[in-house]
Amino acid sequence: MPMCSRLMTVVVSFAVCGLAQRVSFQRIVTREFPGASIVGGSLLPPESGQPPRLVSWGDRIRLHQIPKGRSGELSGYRNFGPGGCLLDVNQDGAADLVLYEQSAIAGETGRMVWLASPEWTLNLIDSQADFNDCLATTLFGSPGVLIIHRQSQVRFYQVPADRSARWPYREIYSIYTPSAQGGLLRADVDGDGHLDIFVGNYWLKAPDQDAQPWKLYAINQWWNTPRSAMLRLATAKPLDTPFPILFAAESEASPARLAWFERPADPTQLWLETRLDALPPLRRPHAVATADLNGDMRPELVVGENSGAGSRLLIYWSLGSGKYQGTRVDVVPGIRGLWMYDYDSDGDSDIIGIGPRHFYVWRHQRRR
């Protein structure tokens, strides 16, 4: 393995031109939940007769209607960690919720549970769990969820035939580096038709057959501190690249690195890193998302800081050929999650966000 990655730096100036000048975002909804501790969330799939909704969790589970943000408590269960995802566990056509229920005793592992909609009854998956990342997926025909147990062990929990039973799990890979690992996505990295796994600093190559082992390859070397590999990840497919590119942000650092990574001809080698540096530097970017926001067929990168007062919502506009220009869209008390969603069906993606105590909507404004 090479001893260092190839690195390019782009210092982002906060001005945009061309199509981006005709696009802006205006915050139209801010709802505060005094005393709340929101740590995660997910958009619920549209249901007939239901307004678009977002579910958030942390000190409690809340259901937010979009765009007004009217919210109610989904269940009486409390004290959930960041790890969570949606999965139709019982195959009834409605999304259920897989969560990490934290232990009341500091330092002890909690429980992995799932809540069955629409009553949101709690069911046990595993009595010993500790994870910040959860991804609903299918491995070799079996539905389930991927997690990073204790920020180092990639596990797949398979939905059992008996939904009331504990879920069997398989250890996909244990990662041993100086840094805890965060960030979990799937994509066909090497073009062999199998979905691989992005995890922290690495990607895991999927085997051709279920019984074969997964293979680990480094994308970057962001493991210089105990938490530097706790990343937020997003992928996009620009028109001028044959494979998806990977965006990564150091979620717990201040100042934090933000970069996009291009797959080399040999994807088992370190990837080409292009740094996106903001002025002032990024602080704890807890949310990243991608979408084409100005109709030029190139994906933009949307980033939300979670660093208390003065946290920024930023958009990095794609100029093509790997170049980006950044704008500061707004300043809020903090952002934990971002979703691109056309809530008003006008053909343009709006931005939905949650913070530790807030729900936000930024409406897409385009000058035709």
mmCIF file of C-alpha atoms in Angstrom:
data_model
loop_
_atom_site.group_PDB
_atom_site.id
_atom_site.type_symbol
_atom_site.label_atom_id
_atom_site.label_comp_id
_atom_site.label_asym_id
_atom_site.label_seq_id
_atom_site.Cartn_x
_atom_site.Cartn_y
_atom_site.Cartn_z
ATOM 1 C CA MET A 1 0.000 0.000 0.000
ATOM 2 C CA PRO A 2 1.345 3.513 -0.788
ATOM 3 C CA MET A 3 2.533 5.447 2.253
ATOM 4 C CA CYS A 4 0.586 8.587 1.375
ATOM 5 C CA SER A 5 -2.446 9.506 -0.662
ATOM 6 C CA ARG A 6 -2.471 11.901 -3.578
ATOM 7 C CA LEU A 7 -3.919 15.174 -2.319
ATOM 8 C CA MET A 8 -5.270 18.249 -4.033
ATOM 9 C CA THR A 9 -6.631 21.257 -2.145
ATOM 10 C CA VAL A 10 -9.386 23.577 -3.319
ATOM 11 C CA VAL A 11 -9.830 26.663 -1.119
ATOM 12 C CA VAL A 12 -13.521 27.411 -1.432
ATOM 13 C CA SER A 13 -14.526 31.008 -2.069
ATOM 14 C CA PHE A 14 -18.039 31.839 -0.955
ATOM 15 C CA ALA A 15 -19.443 33.173 -4.204
ATOM 16 C CA VAL A 16 -21.051 31.377 -7.111
ATOM 17 C CA CYS A 17 -21.690 32.101 -10.742
ATOM 18 C CA GLY A 18 -23.660 30.819 -13.710
ATOM 19 C CA LEU A 19 -26.667 28.646 -12.929
ATOM 20 C CA ALA A 20 -25.964 28.783 -9.198
ATOM 21 C CA GLN A 21 -26.696 32.538 -9.193
ATOM 22 C CA ARG A 22 -30.298 31.776 -10.093
ATOM 23 C CA VAL A 23 -30.755 29.437 -7.136
ATOM 24 C CA SER A 24 -31.084 30.244 -3.452
ATOM 25 C CA PHE A 25 -32.593 28.657 -0.357
ATOM 26 C CA GLN A 26 -34.773 30.411 2.206
ATOM 27 C CA ARG A 27 -35.470 28.991 5.649
ATOM 28 C CA ILE A 28 -39.265 28.934 5.942
ATOM 29 C CA VAL A 29 -39.721 26.681 8.985
ATOM 30 C CA THR A 30 -37.907 26.576 12.321
ATOM 31 C CA ARG A 31 -39.424 24.538 15.134
ATOM 32 C CA GLU A 32 -37.657 24.318 18.457
ATOM 33 C CA PHE A 33 -38.029 21.556 21.046
ATOM 34 C CA PRO A 34 -36.714 23.027 24.314
ATOM 35 C CA GLY A 35 -34.649 20.565 26.317
ATOM 36 C CA ALA A 36 -34.602 17.994 23.505
ATOM 37 C CA SER A 37 -31.589 15.906 22.487
ATOM 38 C CA ILE A 38 -32.129 14.814 18.868
ATOM 39 C CA VAL A 39 -29.285 12.610 17.591
ATOM 40 C CA GLY A 40 -30.634 11.033 14.389
ATOM 41 C CA GLY A 41 -33.473 10.908 11.905
ATOM 42 C CA SER A 42 -34.789 9.539 8.634
ATOM 43 C CA LEU A 43 -37.381 10.444 6.005
ATOM 44 C CA LEU A 44 -40.320 8.059 5.999
ATOM 45 C CA PRO A 45 -41.363 6.704 2.587
ATOM 46 C CA PRO A 46 -44.511 8.391 1.208
ATOM 47 C CA GLU A 47 -47.767 6.690 2.151
ATOM 48 C CA SER A 48 -51.171 7.129 0.532
ATOM 49 C CA GLY A 49 -53.162 9.863 2.256
ATOM 50 C CA GLN A 50 -50.243 10.867 4.501
ATOM 51 C CA PRO A 51 -48.227 14.097 4.299
ATOM 52 C CA PRO A 52 -44.461 13.654 3.918
ATOM 53 C CA ARG A 53 -42.932 12.932 7.318
ATOM 54 C CA LEU A 54 -39.592 12.678 9.068
ATOM 55 C CA VAL A 55 -38.910 10.579 12.151
ATOM 56 C CA SER A 56 -36.232 11.693 14.625
ATOM 57 C CA TRP A 57 -34.839 10.002 17.708
ATOM 58 C CA GLY A 58 -32.668 10.688 20.738
ATOM 59 C CA ASP A 59 -34.171 11.558 24.116
ATOM 60 C CA ARG A 60 -37.454 10.388 22.556
ATOM 61 C CA ILE A 61 -38.902 9.471 19.150
ATOM 62 C CA ARG A 62 -40.731 12.246 17.303
ATOM 63 C CA LEU A 63 -42.703 12.331 14.064
ATOM 64 C CA HIS A 64 -42.478 15.594 12.084
ATOM 65 C CA GLN A 65 -44.861 16.559 9.280
ATOM 66 C CA ILE A 66 -43.252 18.255 6.275
ATOM 67 C CA PRO A 67 -43.155 21.176 5.653
ATOM 68 C CA LYS A 68 -44.862 22.706 8.686
ATOM 69 C CA GLY A 69 -42.890 20.635 11.177
ATOM 70 C CA ARG A 70 -45.875 19.814 13.355
ATOM 71 C CA SER A 71 -44.567 17.097 15.611
ATOM 72 C CA GLY A 72 -45.790 14.449 17.977
ATOM 73 C CA GLU A 73 -44.205 11.776 20.113
ATOM 74 C CA LEU A 74 -44.182 8.465 18.285
ATOM 75 C CA SER A 75 -43.807 6.192 21.318
ATOM 76 C CA GLY A 76 -43.073 6.292 25.016
ATOM 77 C CA TYR A 77 -39.622 4.725 24.669
ATOM 78 C CA ARG A 78 -36.608 6.877 25.548
ATOM 79 C CA ASN A 79 -32.820 7.297 25.349
ATOM 80 C CA PHE A 80 -31.707 6.262 21.861
ATOM 81 C CA GLY A 81 -28.257 6.718 20.325
ATOM 82 C CA PRO A 82 -27.371 8.054 16.852
ATOM 83 C CA GLY A 83 -27.482 4.651 15.142
ATOM 84 C CA GLY A 84 -30.810 4.055 13.422
ATOM 85 C CA CYS A 85 -32.417 3.256 10.069
ATOM 86 C CA LEU A 86 -35.714 2.323 8.429
ATOM 87 C CA LEU A 87 -36.495 -1.231 7.315
ATOM 88 C CA ASP A 88 -39.765 -2.994 6.526
ATOM 89 C CA VAL A 89 -39.037 -5.829 8.954
ATOM 90 C CA ASN A 90 -42.401 -7.601 8.848
ATOM 91 C CA GLN A 91 -42.971 -7.097 5.104
ATOM 92 C CA ASP A 92 -46.302 -5.317 5.560
ATOM 93 C CA GLY A 93 -45.452 -2.452 3.219
ATOM 94 C CA ALA A 94 -44.751 0.067 6.010
ATOM 95 C CA ALA A 95 -41.328 1.146 7.258
ATOM 96 C CA ASP A 96 -40.318 -0.005 10.740
ATOM 97 C CA LEU A 97 -37.558 1.565 12.815
ATOM 98 C CA VAL A 98 -34.271 -0.075 13.869
ATOM 99 C CA LEU A 99 -32.579 1.796 16.739
ATOM 100 C CA TYR A 100 -29.821 1.656 19.334
ATOM 101 C CA GLU A 101 -31.340 1.829 22.823
ATOM 102 C CA GLN A 102 -28.607 3.161 25.105
ATOM 103 C CA SER A 103 -27.893 1.679 28.514
ATOM 104 C CA ALA A 104 -28.815 3.742 31.566
ATOM 105 C CA ILE A 105 -25.392 2.822 32.997
ATOM 106 C CA ALA A 106 -22.500 4.819 31.535
ATOM 107 C CA GLY A 107 -19.951 2.710 29.666
ATOM 108 C CA GLU A 108 -22.189 -0.336 29.233
ATOM 109 C CA THR A 109 -23.427 -1.561 25.853
ATOM 110 C CA GLY A 110 -27.065 -1.035 25.045
ATOM 111 C CA ARG A 111 -29.617 -2.969 23.017
ATOM 112 C CA MET A 112 -30.446 -3.120 19.347
ATOM 113 C CA VAL A 113 -34.223 -2.965 18.916
ATOM 114 C CA TRP A 114 -36.841 -2.520 16.230
ATOM 115 C CA LEU A 115 -40.165 -0.724 16.539
ATOM 116 C CA ALA A 116 -43.037 -2.145 14.496
ATOM 117 C CA SER A 117 -45.310 0.392 12.808
ATOM 118 C CA PRO A 118 -48.008 1.574 13.128
ATOM 119 C CA GLU A 119 -48.245 0.856 16.889
ATOM 120 C CA TRP A 120 -44.447 1.180 17.260
ATOM 121 C CA THR A 121 -44.131 -1.725 19.651
ATOM 122 C CA LEU A 122 -40.549 -2.454 20.715
ATOM 123 C CA ASN A 123 -38.853 -5.768 19.841
ATOM 124 C CA LEU A 124 -35.363 -6.981 20.772
ATOM 125 C CA ILE A 125 -32.740 -7.662 18.076
ATOM 126 C CA ASP A 126 -29.601 -8.012 20.237
ATOM 127 C CA SER A 127 -29.012 -7.387 23.938
ATOM 128 C CA GLN A 128 -25.347 -6.358 23.442
ATOM 129 C CA ALA A 129 -24.908 -3.597 20.869
ATOM 130 C CA ASP A 130 -23.058 -0.311 20.435
ATOM 131 C CA PHE A 131 -23.264 1.538 17.101
ATOM 132 C CA ASN A 132 -23.558 4.984 15.523
ATOM 133 C CA ASP A 133 -24.211 3.841 11.944
ATOM 134 C CA CYS A 134 -27.044 1.708 10.593
ATOM 135 C CA LEU A 135 -27.803 0.870 6.960
ATOM 136 C CA ALA A 136 -30.766 -1.173 5.759
ATOM 137 C CA THR A 137 -29.663 -3.445 2.929
ATOM 138 C CA THR A 138 -29.807 -6.932 1.426
ATOM 139 C CA LEU A 139 -26.839 -9.297 1.425
ATOM 140 C CA PHE A 140 -27.059 -12.300 -0.907
ATOM 141 C CA GLY A 141 -30.838 -12.274 -0.904
ATOM 142 C CA SER A 142 -31.320 -11.761 2.845
ATOM 143 C CA PRO A 143 -32.784 -8.461 4.142
ATOM 144 C CA GLY A 144 -31.280 -6.889 7.245
ATOM 145 C CA VAL A 145 -29.085 -4.068 8.506
ATOM 146 C CA LEU A 146 -25.374 -3.294 8.488
ATOM 147 C CA ILE A 147 -23.850 -1.613 11.553
ATOM 148 C CA ILE A 148 -20.365 -0.738 12.812
ATOM 149 C CA HIS A 149 -20.277 -2.327 16.277
ATOM 150 C CA ARG A 150 -18.071 -0.354 18.677
ATOM 151 C CA GLN A 151 -16.903 1.695 15.689
ATOM 152 C CA SER A 152 -14.667 -1.142 14.482
ATOM 153 C CA GLN A 153 -16.649 -4.295 13.604
ATOM 154 C CA VAL A 154 -18.823 -4.336 10.479
ATOM 155 C CA ARG A 155 -21.776 -6.621 11.192
ATOM 156 C CA PHE A 156 -24.798 -7.732 9.195
ATOM 157 C CA TYR A 157 -27.953 -8.544 11.158
ATOM 158 C CA GLN A 158 -30.362 -10.707 9.160
ATOM 159 C CA VAL A 159 -34.125 -10.502 9.629
ATOM 160 C CA PRO A 160 -35.210 -13.934 10.966
ATOM 161 C CA ALA A 161 -38.243 -15.859 9.768
ATOM 162 C CA ASP A 162 -39.675 -15.501 13.279
ATOM 163 C CA ARG A 163 -39.840 -11.715 13.646
ATOM 164 C CA SER A 164 -40.143 -12.022 17.436
ATOM 165 C CA ALA A 165 -36.809 -13.876 17.715
ATOM 166 C CA ARG A 166 -33.388 -12.305 18.147
ATOM 167 C CA TRP A 167 -31.663 -11.636 14.868
ATOM 168 C CA PRO A 168 -28.626 -13.699 13.847
ATOM 169 C CA TYR A 169 -25.631 -11.650 12.777
ATOM 170 C CA ARG A 170 -22.508 -12.207 10.750
ATOM 171 C CA GLU A 171 -19.154 -10.491 11.286
ATOM 172 C CA ILE A 172 -18.269 -9.003 7.901
ATOM 173 C CA TYR A 173 -14.926 -7.489 8.933
ATOM 174 C CA SER A 174 -13.105 -6.218 12.026
ATOM 175 C CA ILE A 175 -11.037 -3.088 11.364
ATOM 176 C CA TYR A 176 -7.947 -2.441 13.458
ATOM 177 C CA THR A 177 -6.610 1.115 13.122
ATOM 178 C CA PRO A 178 -5.767 3.893 15.620
ATOM 179 C CA SER A 179 -9.116 5.574 14.861
ATOM 180 C CA ALA A 180 -12.741 4.649 15.438
ATOM 181 C CA GLN A 181 -14.607 4.199 12.147
ATOM 182 C CA GLY A 182 -17.788 6.003 11.116
ATOM 183 C CA GLY A 183 -19.810 6.280 7.923
ATOM 184 C CA LEU A 184 -21.577 3.445 6.097
ATOM 185 C CA LEU A 185 -22.731 3.271 2.456
ATOM 186 C CA ARG A 186 -23.036 0.736 -0.354
ATOM 187 C CA ALA A 187 -22.017 1.088 -4.007
ATOM 188 C CA ASP A 188 -20.492 -1.025 -6.773
ATOM 189 C CA VAL A 189 -16.950 0.307 -6.413
ATOM 190 C CA ASP A 190 -15.131 -1.945 -8.885
ATOM 191 C CA GLY A 191 -17.860 -2.445 -11.487
ATOM 192 C CA ASP A 192 -18.237 -6.199 -11.003
ATOM 193 C CA GLY A 193 -21.999 -6.039 -10.464
ATOM 194 C CA HIS A 194 -21.847 -6.555 -6.677
ATOM 195 C CA LEU A 195 -22.597 -3.839 -4.138
ATOM 196 C CA ASP A 196 -19.536 -3.198 -1.997
ATOM 197 C CA ILE A 197 -19.408 -1.341 1.344
ATOM 198 C CA PHE A 198 -17.928 2.060 2.154
ATOM 199 C CA VAL A 199 -16.961 2.162 5.840
ATOM 200 C CA GLY A 200 -14.931 4.977 7.404
ATOM 201 C CA ASN A 201 -11.474 5.124 5.748
ATOM 202 C CA TYR A 202 -12.095 1.987 3.681
ATOM 203 C CA TRP A 203 -14.152 0.071 1.194
ATOM 204 C CA LEU A 204 -14.989 -3.618 1.512
ATOM 205 C CA LYS A 205 -15.088 -5.646 -1.695
ATOM 206 C CA ALA A 206 -18.096 -7.946 -1.889
ATOM 207 C CA PRO A 207 -17.316 -11.602 -2.644
ATOM 208 C CA ASP A 208 -18.807 -13.461 -5.592
ATOM 209 C CA GLN A 209 -20.379 -16.024 -3.270
ATOM 210 C CA ASP A 210 -21.890 -15.775 0.185
ATOM 211 C CA ALA A 211 -19.363 -18.070 1.876
ATOM 212 C CA GLN A 212 -16.318 -16.174 0.619
ATOM 213 C CA PRO A 213 -14.623 -13.444 2.714
ATOM 214 C CA TRP A 214 -14.920 -9.703 2.137
ATOM 215 C CA LYS A 215 -11.671 -7.851 1.319
ATOM 216 C CA LEU A 216 -10.657 -4.519 2.883
ATOM 217 C CA TYR A 217 -8.922 -1.678 0.999
ATOM 218 C CA ALA A 218 -7.977 1.805 2.222
ATOM 219 C CA ILE A 219 -9.406 4.878 0.494
ATOM 220 C CA ASN A 220 -7.536 7.425 2.603
ATOM 221 C CA GLN A 221 -5.346 7.647 5.699
ATOM 222 C CA TRP A 222 -7.491 9.826 7.953
ATOM 223 C CA TRP A 223 -6.695 7.765 11.049
ATOM 224 C CA ASN A 224 -4.156 10.074 12.708
ATOM 225 C CA THR A 225 -6.293 10.688 15.828
ATOM 226 C CA PRO A 226 -8.604 8.382 17.830
ATOM 227 C CA ARG A 227 -11.734 9.948 16.252
ATOM 228 C CA SER A 228 -10.519 11.304 12.896
ATOM 229 C CA ALA A 229 -12.152 8.452 10.948
ATOM 230 C CA MET A 230 -15.606 9.136 12.408
ATOM 231 C CA LEU A 231 -16.823 10.306 9.016
ATOM 232 C CA ARG A 232 -19.994 11.394 7.328
ATOM 233 C CA LEU A 233 -20.114 9.934 3.816
ATOM 234 C CA ALA A 234 -22.073 10.632 0.641
ATOM 235 C CA THR A 235 -21.735 9.447 -2.949
ATOM 236 C CA ALA A 236 -22.587 10.987 -6.298
ATOM 237 C CA LYS A 237 -22.157 10.101 -9.977
ATOM 238 C CA PRO A 238 -20.884 13.079 -12.010
ATOM 239 C CA LEU A 239 -21.334 12.872 -15.764
ATOM 240 C CA ASP A 240 -17.593 13.204 -16.382
ATOM 241 C CA THR A 241 -16.491 10.257 -14.213
ATOM 242 C CA PRO A 242 -17.042 6.547 -14.979
ATOM 243 C CA PHE A 243 -17.623 5.594 -11.327
ATOM 244 C CA PRO A 244 -19.296 7.238 -8.324
ATOM 245 C CA ILE A 245 -17.167 9.616 -6.282
ATOM 246 C CA LEU A 246 -17.097 9.634 -2.487
ATOM 247 C CA PHE A 247 -17.481 12.698 -0.256
ATOM 248 C CA ALA A 248 -16.158 12.457 3.312
ATOM 249 C CA ALA A 249 -16.240 14.858 6.267
ATOM 250 C CA GLU A 250 -14.615 14.543 9.706
ATOM 251 C CA SER A 251 -17.771 14.765 11.800
ATOM 252 C CA GLU A 252 -16.158 15.216 15.211
ATOM 253 C CA ALA A 253 -13.237 17.499 14.317
ATOM 254 C CA SER A 254 -12.903 21.266 14.582
ATOM 255 C CA PRO A 255 -11.322 22.292 12.289
ATOM 256 C CA ALA A 256 -12.516 19.404 10.127
ATOM 257 C CA ARG A 257 -11.376 17.967 6.823
ATOM 258 C CA LEU A 258 -13.815 17.760 3.922
ATOM 259 C CA ALA A 259 -12.867 16.159 0.608
ATOM 260 C CA TRP A 260 -14.058 14.193 -2.365
ATOM 261 C CA PHE A 261 -12.291 11.024 -3.442
ATOM 262 C CA GLU A 262 -11.955 9.732 -6.983
ATOM 263 C CA ARG A 263 -11.448 6.053 -7.648
ATOM 264 C CA PRO A 264 -8.086 5.305 -9.343
ATOM 265 C CA ALA A 265 -7.750 2.800 -12.177
ATOM 266 C CA ASP A 266 -6.823 0.243 -9.524
ATOM 267 C CA PRO A 267 -9.415 0.826 -6.765
ATOM 268 C CA THR A 268 -7.374 -1.210 -4.277
ATOM 269 C CA GLN A 269 -4.859 1.670 -4.108
ATOM 270 C CA LEU A 270 -5.372 4.910 -2.179
ATOM 271 C CA TRP A 271 -7.861 7.193 -3.915
ATOM 272 C CA LEU A 272 -7.192 10.670 -5.330
ATOM 273 C CA GLU A 273 -8.189 13.165 -2.626
ATOM 274 C CA THR A 274 -9.388 16.668 -3.503
ATOM 275 C CA ARG A 275 -9.755 18.805 -0.401
ATOM 276 C CA LEU A 276 -12.618 21.283 -0.045
ATOM 277 C CA ASP A 277 -11.498 23.879 2.488
ATOM 278 C CA ALA A 278 -13.882 26.516 3.829
ATOM 279 C CA LEU A 279 -13.100 29.927 5.295
ATOM 280 C CA PRO A 280 -13.471 29.954 8.244
ATOM 281 C CA PRO A 281 -12.648 26.226 8.646
ATOM 282 C CA LEU A 282 -15.412 23.669 9.075
ATOM 283 C CA ARG A 283 -16.501 22.748 12.608
ATOM 284 C CA ARG A 284 -18.014 19.328 13.334
ATOM 285 C CA PRO A 285 -19.807 18.687 10.012
ATOM 286 C CA HIS A 286 -22.407 16.179 11.168
ATOM 287 C CA ALA A 287 -24.508 16.116 7.995
ATOM 288 C CA VAL A 288 -23.652 15.682 4.302
ATOM 289 C CA ALA A 289 -25.956 15.079 1.342
ATOM 290 C CA THR A 290 -25.783 15.313 -2.449
ATOM 291 C CA ALA A 291 -28.271 16.417 -5.111
ATOM 292 C CA ASP A 292 -28.395 18.343 -8.383
ATOM 293 C CA LEU A 293 -29.770 21.631 -7.057
ATOM 294 C CA ASN A 294 -29.556 23.856 -10.142
ATOM 295 C CA GLY A 295 -30.497 21.543 -13.005
ATOM 296 C CA ASP A 296 -27.070 21.353 -14.637
ATOM 297 C CA MET A 297 -26.850 17.554 -14.245
ATOM 298 C CA ARG A 298 -23.942 17.886 -11.802
ATOM 299 C CA PRO A 299 -24.337 16.923 -8.121
ATOM 300 C CA GLU A 300 -23.878 19.543 -5.411
ATOM 301 C CA LEU A 301 -22.641 18.779 -1.889
ATOM 302 C CA VAL A 302 -24.682 20.087 1.058
ATOM 303 C CA VAL A 303 -22.970 20.221 4.468
ATOM 304 C CA GLY A 304 -24.340 21.019 7.916
ATOM 305 C CA GLU A 305 -22.193 21.875 10.948
ATOM 306 C CA ASN A 306 -23.175 20.831 14.467
ATOM 307 C CA SER A 307 -21.029 23.107 16.577
ATOM 308 C CA GLY A 308 -23.528 25.125 18.586
ATOM 309 C CA ALA A 309 -24.199 28.803 17.911
ATOM 310 C CA GLY A 310 -23.000 29.879 14.480
ATOM 311 C CA SER A 311 -23.270 26.433 12.853
ATOM 312 C CA ARG A 312 -23.496 26.812 9.079
ATOM 313 C CA LEU A 313 -25.501 25.250 6.286
ATOM 314 C CA LEU A 314 -23.170 25.224 3.256
ATOM 315 C CA ILE A 315 -23.635 24.285 -0.389
ATOM 316 C CA TYR A 316 -20.641 23.374 -2.544
ATOM 317 C CA TRP A 317 -21.737 24.027 -6.128
ATOM 318 C CA SER A 318 -20.269 21.735 -8.763
ATOM 319 C CA LEU A 319 -18.545 23.598 -11.611
ATOM 320 C CA GLY A 320 -17.503 20.415 -13.405
ATOM 321 C CA SER A 321 -14.077 18.799 -13.744
ATOM 322 C CA GLY A 322 -13.912 18.246 -9.978
ATOM 323 C CA LYS A 323 -14.161 21.947 -9.095
ATOM 324 C CA TYR A 324 -16.530 23.363 -6.475
ATOM 325 C CA GLN A 325 -17.509 26.779 -5.164
ATOM 326 C CA GLY A 326 -19.126 27.156 -1.768
ATOM 327 C CA THR A 327 -21.883 29.352 -0.379
ATOM 328 C CA ARG A 328 -23.068 29.872 3.152
ATOM 329 C CA VAL A 329 -26.821 29.387 3.021
ATOM 330 C CA ASP A 330 -27.741 29.942 6.658
ATOM 331 C CA VAL A 331 -26.520 30.018 10.259
ATOM 332 C CA VAL A 332 -28.404 28.008 12.908
ATOM 333 C CA PRO A 333 -27.748 26.497 16.378
ATOM 334 C CA GLY A 334 -26.679 23.143 14.916
ATOM 335 C CA ILE A 335 -27.485 20.486 12.287
ATOM 336 C CA ARG A 336 -27.525 16.709 12.854
ATOM 337 C CA GLY A 337 -29.078 15.517 9.591
ATOM 338 C CA LEU A 338 -29.983 16.785 6.095
ATOM 339 C CA TRP A 339 -32.292 15.428 3.389
ATOM 340 C CA MET A 340 -33.008 16.671 -0.122
ATOM 341 C CA TYR A 341 -36.764 16.419 -0.726
ATOM 342 C CA ASP A 342 -39.144 18.182 -3.119
ATOM 343 C CA TYR A 343 -41.927 18.671 -0.569
ATOM 344 C CA ASP A 344 -43.974 21.079 -2.755
ATOM 345 C CA SER A 345 -43.676 19.006 -5.974
ATOM 346 C CA ASP A 346 -42.349 21.923 -8.045
ATOM 347 C CA GLY A 347 -39.500 19.888 -9.512
ATOM 348 C CA ASP A 348 -36.777 21.382 -7.293
ATOM 349 C CA SER A 349 -35.157 19.765 -4.258
ATOM 350 C CA ASP A 350 -35.775 21.536 -0.961
ATOM 351 C CA ILE A 351 -33.662 20.924 2.148
ATOM 352 C CA ILE A 352 -35.045 19.305 5.299
ATOM 353 C CA GLY A 353 -32.875 19.372 8.414
ATOM 354 C CA ILE A 354 -32.795 18.472 12.075
ATOM 355 C CA GLY A 355 -30.598 19.823 14.831
ATOM 356 C CA PRO A 356 -30.150 18.796 18.466
ATOM 357 C CA ARG A 357 -33.286 20.782 19.372
ATOM 358 C CA HIS A 358 -34.695 21.945 16.027
ATOM 359 C CA PHE A 359 -36.534 20.998 12.834
ATOM 360 C CA TYR A 360 -35.816 23.096 9.715
ATOM 361 C CA VAL A 361 -37.079 23.507 6.154
ATOM 362 C CA TRP A 362 -35.197 25.516 3.521
ATOM 363 C CA ARG A 363 -37.279 26.160 0.400
ATOM 364 C CA HIS A 364 -35.630 26.086 -3.005
ATOM 365 C CA GLN A 365 -35.934 29.478 -4.724
ATOM 366 C CA ARG A 366 -35.176 29.543 -8.443
ATOM 367 C CA ARG A 367 -35.349 32.663 -10.620
ATOM 368 C CA ARG A 368 -36.815 31.356 -13.870
#
